[in-house]
Amino acid sequence: MNAAGKRLLRLEGESVGRPVGELLPDPELASLLRPSLEGERELALRRGENELRVRSLPLPELDGGRGRLLIVEDVSGLRRSERQRAELIANVSHELRTPATAIAGYAETLLEDAGRLDPEVARMVEVIHRNARRLTELFDDLLYLSRIDGQDGPLPLSPVAVAAVVGECLDKASAAVAEKELTVQTFGLEGVRVLAHREALGHIVGNLVENAVKYSHRGGVVTVGARRRDGGVRVEVIDVGIGISPEHHERIFERFYRVDKGRARAAGGTGLGLAIVARLCEKMGARLSLRSQLGSGSVFRVWLAEAAPAPD
Ligand code: ADP
């Protein structure tokens, strides 16, 4: 171990010739040098004020293929600037949300009496209203994302009834569903409980349902359901709408990534919905997957652990 490694990990003395377990008293850290490990591993550690990232890489040319290399990096500065960035976004969104809400509110009040307005003026007020609403939604999503980013560690999980969460999400989407003359179907929800964060699961399913509705053709079908698979539960949101071609599947969960900017803008939405979904799944330790082909609709799946049935 070189001097920088010893300084960052706060280790004393000579490293050569000492057993790993003695040199690295932290068991989690020592486990990164286990010869049976495969592939790359990463560990976040704290040493006093410093935040460290420790990476363990296989070194096949050492010790008959059982060698490993530990790389220790001080990421305190990086983490600090990430936190500052999240704070800045949160503050700016918060400050801008207030005037945007006022503009949307007054525009809405004017529109209540649209009959008294000159038709040309009414049209302009309608545009002001739509765009101000869009801004408040964007600031809400940015604030929400920076709140999730600012939270350390995973979200606490407890048993959640899937049917109740899905019911709420479908209620919220009902106006848009009626407007597009969609049919909504559900399956497998009754009595199924998962280990999740209630509010986060509501956001996830809500966003996926909103997208399924938004990217469906008029008169289409949106399906929400749950299947027991591999000892867990898979919550699925399915549409038969425009679909997403495979080259976008990876990037679609990035912030502000949109397949068709013009179309997405016309359909409304902030471009942050799936980024929020992905971040919340990560924070719940839930796997998220997408199956979709251009022109034949999409299936978004969230994989959760099953909770014991509710007592009678
Ligand atoms: P947006 O607010 O634009 O809907 P999202 O983050 O929710 O932002 O989605 C990102 C992009 O992914 C969308 O702009 C759209 O191109 C695509 N997308 C998301 N859900 C679907 C879906 N169910 N069907 C087709 N495309 C989708």
PDB file of C-alpha atoms in Angstrom, residues 13 16 40 44 87-88 137 144 191 202 225 243-244 253 255 276 292 310:
ATOM      1  CA  GLY A  13       3.010   1.117   9.810  1.00  0.00           C
ATOM      2  CA  VAL A  16       4.042  -5.616   3.274  1.00  0.00           C
ATOM      3  CA  GLU A  40     -15.415  -4.802  -9.894  1.00  0.00           C
ATOM      4  CA  ALA A  44     -18.329   4.414   0.054  1.00  0.00           C
ATOM      5  CA  GLU A  87     -29.078  23.054  -3.158  1.00  0.00           C
ATOM      6  CA  LEU A  88     -28.802  25.686  -5.892  1.00  0.00           C
ATOM      7  CA  GLU A 137     -44.797  21.546 -12.856  1.00  0.00           C
ATOM      8  CA  TYR A 144     -38.646  16.857  -5.837  1.00  0.00           C
ATOM      9  CA  GLY A 191     -54.474  -8.571  -1.767  1.00  0.00           C
ATOM     10  CA  GLY A 202     -47.226   6.427  -5.673  1.00  0.00           C
ATOM     11  CA  GLY A 225     -51.152  -4.976 -12.880  1.00  0.00           C
ATOM     12  CA  GLY A 243     -43.639   2.793 -28.276  1.00  0.00           C
ATOM     13  CA  ILE A 244     -39.928   3.560 -27.941  1.00  0.00           C
ATOM     14  CA  PHE A 253     -34.265   7.627 -17.823  1.00  0.00           C
ATOM     15  CA  ARG A 255     -33.012  14.037 -16.964  1.00  0.00           C
ATOM     16  CA  ILE A 276     -37.680  10.666 -10.960  1.00  0.00           C
ATOM     17  CA  SER A 292     -40.835  -1.540 -25.937  1.00  0.00           C
ATOM     18  CA  ALA A 310     -52.312  -8.157   5.819  1.00  0.00           C
TER      19      ALA A 310
END
